[in-house]
Amino acid sequence: MDSYGVRSRLKVLSSVAFLAACSLVPAQYTASILVPATLDNGLARGVRDVNIAGTGWTGTTNHAIYWFNGAPTDLNPTGFSFSAANGVSDAFQVGGGHGSVTGNNDHALLWSGSAASVIDLNPTGFTTSWAYAVDGGSQVGTGKGSPTSQKTHALLWSGSPSSAVDLNPTGYDESEALAVSGSSQVGDAHSLSFGNVHAMLWNGTSGSALDLNPSGFTESWASGVSGSSQVGYGDGSGTDQNFHALLWTGSAASAVDLNPSGFDESRAYAAADGYQVGAGLASDGNQHALLWTGSAASALDLQSALTGLTFRGNSVTITSSYATGVDSFGNVVGYGLDANLNEYALLWSAPVPEPGAFAVLGIGILALFGKARRR
């Protein structure tokens, strides 16, 4: 088969698979509360193939938690009185913490599944640092110290404190990197010269920084990235100064407003393989977790799945919810609050296709392969 034929068939498979995934979105998600080991409350921040990173706490005790195949592991390292996990990849988890071993300063942390595996990513000369996301061998976050004149700068690591790269763009006073996918990093930066925060996209260096702030927006933030897509939120004259969730594909001009009909405001926090997640202010006055597949009209209100939940034998009614992570299968994580503002880590499990859906998918593949062959 010639290279054109191979490319055609790969595009066919990719298109059919994506359409099949999109067709699942309107179906009912199943929600559950994640129990954070021996701790009481918690929240989930990131998910990769149903492996989840988050935090659990009891009173003043706050520990990073990693759920592997549903089983929680306490990641809090020896010598740390506080820790939190924010991101997860196939093999790693990232976040931060502090304790006696850090002089009670926050340090970015990297784990590989256990508390004992921890690597302190805080670079030499930095007083504090924090890690927010991981993909492959790359981690992103923030740090400040003498090398940054005590200003917060976006940082990129590749597994060690000495590998830290300062991403702060020229002309900007402070910045933060919040997500990473392959060679791309996203976050935000602001300059005292114009006073507003702008969403930023990097490709490994400070000089690669691209300002994503769309025309008509006063300020913006980028908080998630997947391949060539970036998500976040912003406000300006076109949004009546309310926050609207945004989706970009590599430029300010590419911005798509994801704010759904009936929601006064919204924010997008994460993305994966055609999915975007976040939260919006619904007509009932509460925040509702949201899932999109590329447009405002595609928004799915995940709050509707939060019924019949229990936590350690007790019924729980979630009044507000936030989606903070999504994986390539459409599984969503986040957290919810009850009327007493107790927080609960949440998992929305993606619907499993009915057998008939696979039959339709197979027919579609065969039909499109036939077209590709005829061409």
Coordinates of C-alpha atoms in Angstrom, one line a residue:
M1 CA 0.0 0.0 0.0
D2 CA 1.3 3.5 -0.9
S3 CA 2.0 6.1 1.8
Y4 CA -1.1 8.0 0.8
G5 CA -3.3 5.0 1.3
V6 CA -1.7 4.4 4.8
R7 CA -2.3 8.0 5.8
S8 CA -5.9 7.8 4.5
R9 CA -6.7 4.7 6.5
L10 CA -5.1 6.1 9.6
K11 CA -7.2 9.3 9.2
V12 CA -10.3 7.2 8.7
L13 CA -9.6 5.2 11.9
S14 CA -8.8 8.3 13.9
S15 CA -12.0 10.1 12.6
V16 CA -14.3 7.1 13.3
A17 CA -12.8 6.5 16.8
F18 CA -13.2 10.2 17.7
L19 CA -16.8 10.3 16.4
A20 CA -17.5 7.1 18.4
A21 CA -16.1 8.8 21.5
C22 CA -18.1 11.9 20.9
S23 CA -21.3 9.9 20.5
L24 CA -20.8 8.6 24.1
V25 CA -20.8 12.0 25.6
P26 CA -24.6 12.6 26.0
A27 CA -24.9 9.2 27.7
Q28 CA -25.2 9.1 31.5
Y29 CA -21.9 9.1 33.4
T30 CA -21.6 7.2 36.7
A31 CA -20.3 9.1 39.6
S32 CA -18.6 7.9 42.8
I33 CA -16.8 9.4 45.8
L34 CA -13.1 8.5 46.1
V35 CA -12.1 7.5 49.6
P36 CA -8.7 9.1 50.5
A37 CA -7.0 6.3 52.4
T38 CA -7.4 6.8 56.2
L39 CA -8.2 10.5 55.8
D40 CA -11.7 12.1 55.8
N41 CA -12.2 14.6 53.0
G42 CA -10.4 15.1 49.7
L43 CA -10.3 16.3 46.2
A44 CA -9.0 14.8 42.9
R45 CA -6.9 16.9 40.5
G46 CA -5.6 14.7 37.7
V47 CA -6.4 11.4 36.0
R48 CA -4.6 9.2 33.5
D49 CA -6.2 5.9 32.5
V50 CA -8.3 6.0 35.7
N51 CA -5.1 6.4 37.8
I52 CA -5.8 9.5 39.9
A53 CA -3.8 12.1 41.8
G54 CA -5.3 14.3 44.5
T55 CA -5.3 15.2 48.2
G56 CA -6.9 13.9 51.4
W57 CA -7.1 15.5 54.8
T58 CA -8.3 15.2 58.4
G59 CA -8.3 18.4 60.4
T60 CA -4.9 20.0 59.9
T61 CA -3.4 16.9 58.3
N62 CA -3.1 17.2 54.5
H63 CA -1.5 14.4 52.4
A64 CA -1.0 13.8 48.7
I65 CA -3.0 10.7 47.6
Y66 CA -2.5 8.5 44.5
W67 CA -5.3 6.2 43.5
F68 CA -4.0 3.2 41.4
N69 CA -6.7 1.0 40.0
G70 CA -9.0 2.5 42.6
A71 CA -6.7 1.7 45.6
P72 CA -5.5 4.9 47.5
T73 CA -1.8 5.3 48.5
D74 CA -0.6 8.0 50.8
L75 CA 2.3 9.8 49.2
N76 CA 3.2 12.1 52.1
P77 CA 7.0 11.7 52.4
T78 CA 8.9 11.3 55.7
G79 CA 9.7 14.8 57.1
F80 CA 6.8 16.5 55.4
S81 CA 3.9 17.8 57.5
F82 CA 1.9 18.8 54.4
S83 CA 1.7 17.5 50.8
A84 CA -0.7 17.6 47.8
A85 CA -0.7 15.9 44.4
N86 CA -1.9 17.8 41.4
G87 CA -1.0 15.8 38.3
V88 CA -0.5 12.2 37.1
S89 CA 1.0 10.4 34.1
D90 CA 1.5 6.8 33.3
A91 CA 4.3 6.4 35.8
F92 CA 4.6 9.6 37.8
Q93 CA 2.7 12.0 40.1
V94 CA 3.6 15.6 40.9
G95 CA 2.6 18.2 43.4
G96 CA 4.3 19.8 46.4
G97 CA 4.7 19.9 50.1
H98 CA 6.6 21.3 53.1
G99 CA 8.0 20.2 56.4
S100 CA 11.1 20.1 58.6
V101 CA 13.2 18.8 55.7
T102 CA 12.4 21.9 53.6
G103 CA 12.6 24.5 56.3
N104 CA 8.8 24.6 56.1
N105 CA 9.0 26.1 52.6
D106 CA 6.9 24.6 49.8
H107 CA 8.9 22.4 47.4
A108 CA 7.8 20.8 44.1
L109 CA 7.7 17.0 44.4
L110 CA 7.8 14.1 42.0
W111 CA 6.7 10.6 42.9
S112 CA 6.5 7.2 41.1
G113 CA 3.8 5.6 43.1
S114 CA 5.0 5.6 46.7
A115 CA 5.9 8.1 49.5
A116 CA 9.5 6.6 49.5
S117 CA 10.0 7.3 45.8
V118 CA 9.7 11.1 46.2
I119 CA 12.2 13.4 44.4
D120 CA 12.5 17.0 45.7
L121 CA 12.5 19.2 42.5
N122 CA 13.2 22.5 44.2
P123 CA 16.1 24.1 42.2
T124 CA 19.2 25.5 43.8
G125 CA 18.7 29.1 44.8
F126 CA 14.9 28.8 44.9
T127 CA 13.1 29.4 48.1
T128 CA 9.9 27.8 47.1
S129 CA 8.5 25.8 44.2
W130 CA 5.4 23.8 43.3
A131 CA 4.6 21.3 40.5
Y132 CA 1.2 21.2 38.8
A133 CA 1.3 18.7 36.0
V134 CA 3.4 15.9 34.4
D135 CA 3.5 14.2 31.0
G136 CA 6.1 11.6 30.1
G137 CA 9.4 12.8 31.6
S138 CA 8.4 16.5 31.9
Q139 CA 7.0 18.3 34.8
V140 CA 5.8 21.9 35.1
G141 CA 5.0 24.4 37.9
T142 CA 6.4 27.5 39.5
G143 CA 9.2 28.7 41.7
K144 CA 10.8 31.8 43.1
G145 CA 14.1 32.7 44.8
S146 CA 17.2 34.6 44.2
P147 CA 17.5 33.6 40.5
T148 CA 14.0 35.2 39.9
S149 CA 14.5 38.2 42.2
Q150 CA 11.9 36.6 44.5
K151 CA 9.2 36.7 41.7
T152 CA 7.2 33.7 40.7
H153 CA 8.4 32.1 37.4
A154 CA 7.0 29.3 35.4
L155 CA 9.3 26.3 35.5
L156 CA 9.8 23.1 33.4
W157 CA 11.7 20.1 34.8
S158 CA 12.7 16.7 33.4
G159 CA 13.0 14.7 36.6
S160 CA 15.5 16.5 38.8
P161 CA 16.0 19.9 40.4
S162 CA 19.1 20.6 38.3
S163 CA 17.0 20.2 35.1
A164 CA 14.8 23.2 35.8
V165 CA 14.2 25.6 32.9
D166 CA 12.9 29.1 33.7
L167 CA 10.0 29.7 31.2
N168 CA 9.3 33.3 32.3
P169 CA 8.9 35.3 29.0
T170 CA 11.0 38.4 28.4
G171 CA 8.9 41.5 29.2
Y172 CA 6.7 39.7 31.8
D173 CA 7.2 40.1 35.5
E174 CA 5.7 36.8 36.7
S175 CA 4.4 33.6 35.3
E176 CA 3.2 30.1 36.1
A177 CA 3.1 26.8 34.1
L178 CA 0.0 24.7 34.9
A179 CA -0.1 21.9 32.3
V180 CA 2.2 20.0 29.9
S181 CA 1.6 17.7 26.9
G182 CA 4.5 16.4 24.9
S183 CA 6.7 19.4 24.1
S184 CA 4.0 22.0 24.9
Q185 CA 3.4 23.8 28.2
V186 CA 0.7 26.2 29.1
G187 CA 0.0 28.7 31.9
D188 CA -0.1 32.4 32.2
A189 CA 2.0 35.5 32.7
H190 CA 1.5 39.1 33.5
S191 CA 3.5 42.3 33.1
L192 CA 3.3 45.4 35.2
S193 CA 3.4 47.4 32.0
F194 CA -0.1 46.4 31.0
G195 CA -1.3 45.0 34.4
N196 CA -3.3 42.1 33.2
V197 CA -2.8 38.3 33.1
H198 CA -2.5 36.6 29.7
A199 CA -2.7 32.9 28.8
M200 CA 0.6 31.6 27.6
L201 CA 1.8 28.7 25.4
W202 CA 5.5 27.5 25.5
N203 CA 7.5 24.9 23.7
G204 CA 10.3 24.3 26.2
T205 CA 12.0 27.7 26.5
S206 CA 11.2 31.2 27.6
G207 CA 11.8 32.5 24.1
S208 CA 9.1 30.2 22.7
A209 CA 6.4 31.9 24.7
L210 CA 3.2 32.7 22.7
D211 CA 0.6 35.0 24.1
L212 CA -2.9 33.4 23.7
N213 CA -5.0 36.3 25.0
P214 CA -7.8 36.6 22.4
S215 CA -8.9 39.9 20.9
G216 CA -11.6 41.6 23.1
F217 CA -10.5 39.8 26.2
T218 CA -9.0 41.8 29.1
E219 CA -7.3 38.8 30.7
S220 CA -7.0 35.1 30.3
W221 CA -5.5 31.9 31.8
A222 CA -4.5 28.6 30.2
S223 CA -4.8 25.7 32.5
G224 CA -4.8 22.5 30.3
V225 CA -3.2 21.2 27.2
S226 CA -3.6 18.1 25.0
G227 CA -1.6 17.8 21.8
S228 CA -2.3 20.9 19.7
S229 CA -5.3 22.0 21.9
Q230 CA -5.2 24.3 24.9
V231 CA -7.9 25.2 27.4
G232 CA -8.5 27.8 30.0
Y233 CA -10.7 30.9 30.5
G234 CA -10.8 34.6 30.2
D235 CA -13.0 37.7 30.5
G236 CA -13.5 40.9 28.6
S237 CA -15.9 43.1 26.7
G238 CA -17.2 40.2 24.7
T239 CA -18.2 38.3 27.9
D240 CA -19.7 41.1 29.9
Q241 CA -16.6 40.8 32.1
N242 CA -17.7 37.3 33.1
F243 CA -15.3 34.4 32.9
H244 CA -15.9 32.2 29.9
A245 CA -14.2 28.8 29.3
L246 CA -11.9 28.9 26.2
L247 CA -10.4 26.4 23.8
W248 CA -7.4 27.3 21.6
T249 CA -5.5 25.5 18.9
G250 CA -2.1 27.3 19.2
S251 CA -2.9 31.0 18.6
A252 CA -4.9 33.8 20.2
A253 CA -7.1 34.1 17.0
S254 CA -8.1 30.4 17.3
A255 CA -9.9 30.9 20.6
V256 CA -13.4 29.2 20.9
D257 CA -15.8 30.4 23.6
L258 CA -17.0 27.3 25.4
N259 CA -19.5 29.0 27.8
P260 CA -22.7 27.0 27.6
S261 CA -26.2 28.5 27.2
G262 CA -27.8 29.0 30.6
F263 CA -24.5 29.4 32.4
D264 CA -23.5 32.9 33.6
E265 CA -19.8 32.0 33.6
S266 CA -17.5 29.0 33.1
R267 CA -13.9 27.9 33.3
A268 CA -12.0 25.0 31.6
Y269 CA -9.3 23.4 33.6
A270 CA -8.0 20.3 31.7
A271 CA -8.1 18.6 28.3
A272 CA -7.4 15.1 26.8
D273 CA -7.9 13.8 23.3
G274 CA -10.9 15.9 22.3
Y275 CA -12.4 16.2 25.8
Q276 CA -12.3 19.4 27.9
V277 CA -13.5 19.7 31.5
G278 CA -14.2 22.5 34.0
A279 CA -17.1 24.1 35.8
G280 CA -19.7 26.8 35.3
L281 CA -22.1 28.9 37.3
A282 CA -25.5 27.3 36.7
S283 CA -29.0 28.9 37.0
D284 CA -29.4 27.4 40.5
G285 CA -26.5 29.6 41.7
N286 CA -24.1 26.7 42.2
Q287 CA -21.0 25.6 40.3
H288 CA -21.6 22.5 38.1
A289 CA -18.8 20.3 36.7
L290 CA -18.8 20.4 32.9
L291 CA -17.5 18.3 30.0
W292 CA -17.1 19.6 26.5
T293 CA -16.1 18.1 23.1
G294 CA -15.0 21.2 21.3
S295 CA -17.9 23.6 21.4
A296 CA -20.2 25.4 23.8
A297 CA -23.2 23.4 22.4
S298 CA -21.5 20.1 23.3
A299 CA -21.4 20.9 27.1
L300 CA -22.6 18.1 29.4
D301 CA -23.6 19.1 32.9
L302 CA -22.0 16.4 35.1
Q303 CA -23.8 17.6 38.2
S304 CA -26.8 15.5 37.1
A305 CA -24.8 12.3 37.8
L306 CA -24.2 13.2 41.5
T307 CA -27.2 11.3 42.9
G308 CA -27.3 8.5 45.4
L309 CA -23.7 9.0 46.6
T310 CA -22.4 7.6 49.9
F311 CA -19.2 8.2 51.9
R312 CA -18.3 5.5 54.5
G313 CA -21.9 4.5 54.8
N314 CA -23.4 7.9 54.9
S315 CA -25.6 9.5 52.3
V316 CA -24.0 12.6 50.7
T317 CA -25.7 15.4 48.7
I318 CA -23.3 17.4 46.5
T319 CA -24.5 20.9 45.8
S320 CA -21.5 22.2 43.8
S321 CA -19.0 20.4 41.7
Y322 CA -15.8 21.0 39.7
A323 CA -14.2 18.9 37.0
T324 CA -10.4 19.3 37.2
G325 CA -9.0 16.3 35.1
V326 CA -10.0 14.1 32.2
D327 CA -8.3 11.1 30.5
S328 CA -8.3 9.9 26.9
F329 CA -11.3 7.6 27.7
G330 CA -13.4 10.4 28.9
N331 CA -13.2 9.5 32.6
V332 CA -13.4 12.7 34.7
V333 CA -12.2 13.6 38.2
G334 CA -12.7 16.6 40.4
Y335 CA -14.4 17.4 43.6
G336 CA -17.7 18.4 45.1
L337 CA -19.1 20.3 48.1
D338 CA -22.1 19.6 50.3
A339 CA -24.3 22.2 52.0
N340 CA -21.8 22.3 54.9
L341 CA -18.9 23.0 52.4
N342 CA -17.3 19.6 53.1
E343 CA -15.3 18.5 50.1
Y344 CA -15.3 15.1 48.4
A345 CA -13.0 13.7 45.7
L346 CA -15.1 12.6 42.7
L347 CA -14.8 10.3 39.8
W348 CA -17.2 10.4 36.9
S349 CA -16.7 7.1 35.0
A350 CA -17.2 7.3 31.2
P351 CA -20.2 5.4 29.8
V352 CA -19.3 2.0 28.3
P353 CA -20.6 1.6 24.7
E354 CA -23.4 -0.8 24.1
P355 CA -22.5 -3.8 22.0
G356 CA -24.6 -2.3 19.2
A357 CA -22.4 0.8 19.2
F358 CA -19.3 -1.4 18.5
A359 CA -21.2 -3.0 15.6
V360 CA -22.0 0.4 14.1
L361 CA -18.4 1.5 14.6
G362 CA -17.2 -1.6 12.8
I363 CA -19.6 -1.0 9.9
G364 CA -18.4 2.6 9.7
I365 CA -14.8 1.5 9.6
L366 CA -15.4 -1.0 6.9
A367 CA -17.4 1.5 4.8
L368 CA -14.8 4.2 5.1
F369 CA -12.0 1.7 4.3
G370 CA -13.9 0.8 1.2
K371 CA -14.0 4.4 0.2
A372 CA -10.3 4.8 0.9
R373 CA -9.6 1.7 -1.2
R374 CA -11.6 3.0 -4.1
R375 CA -9.8 6.3 -4.0

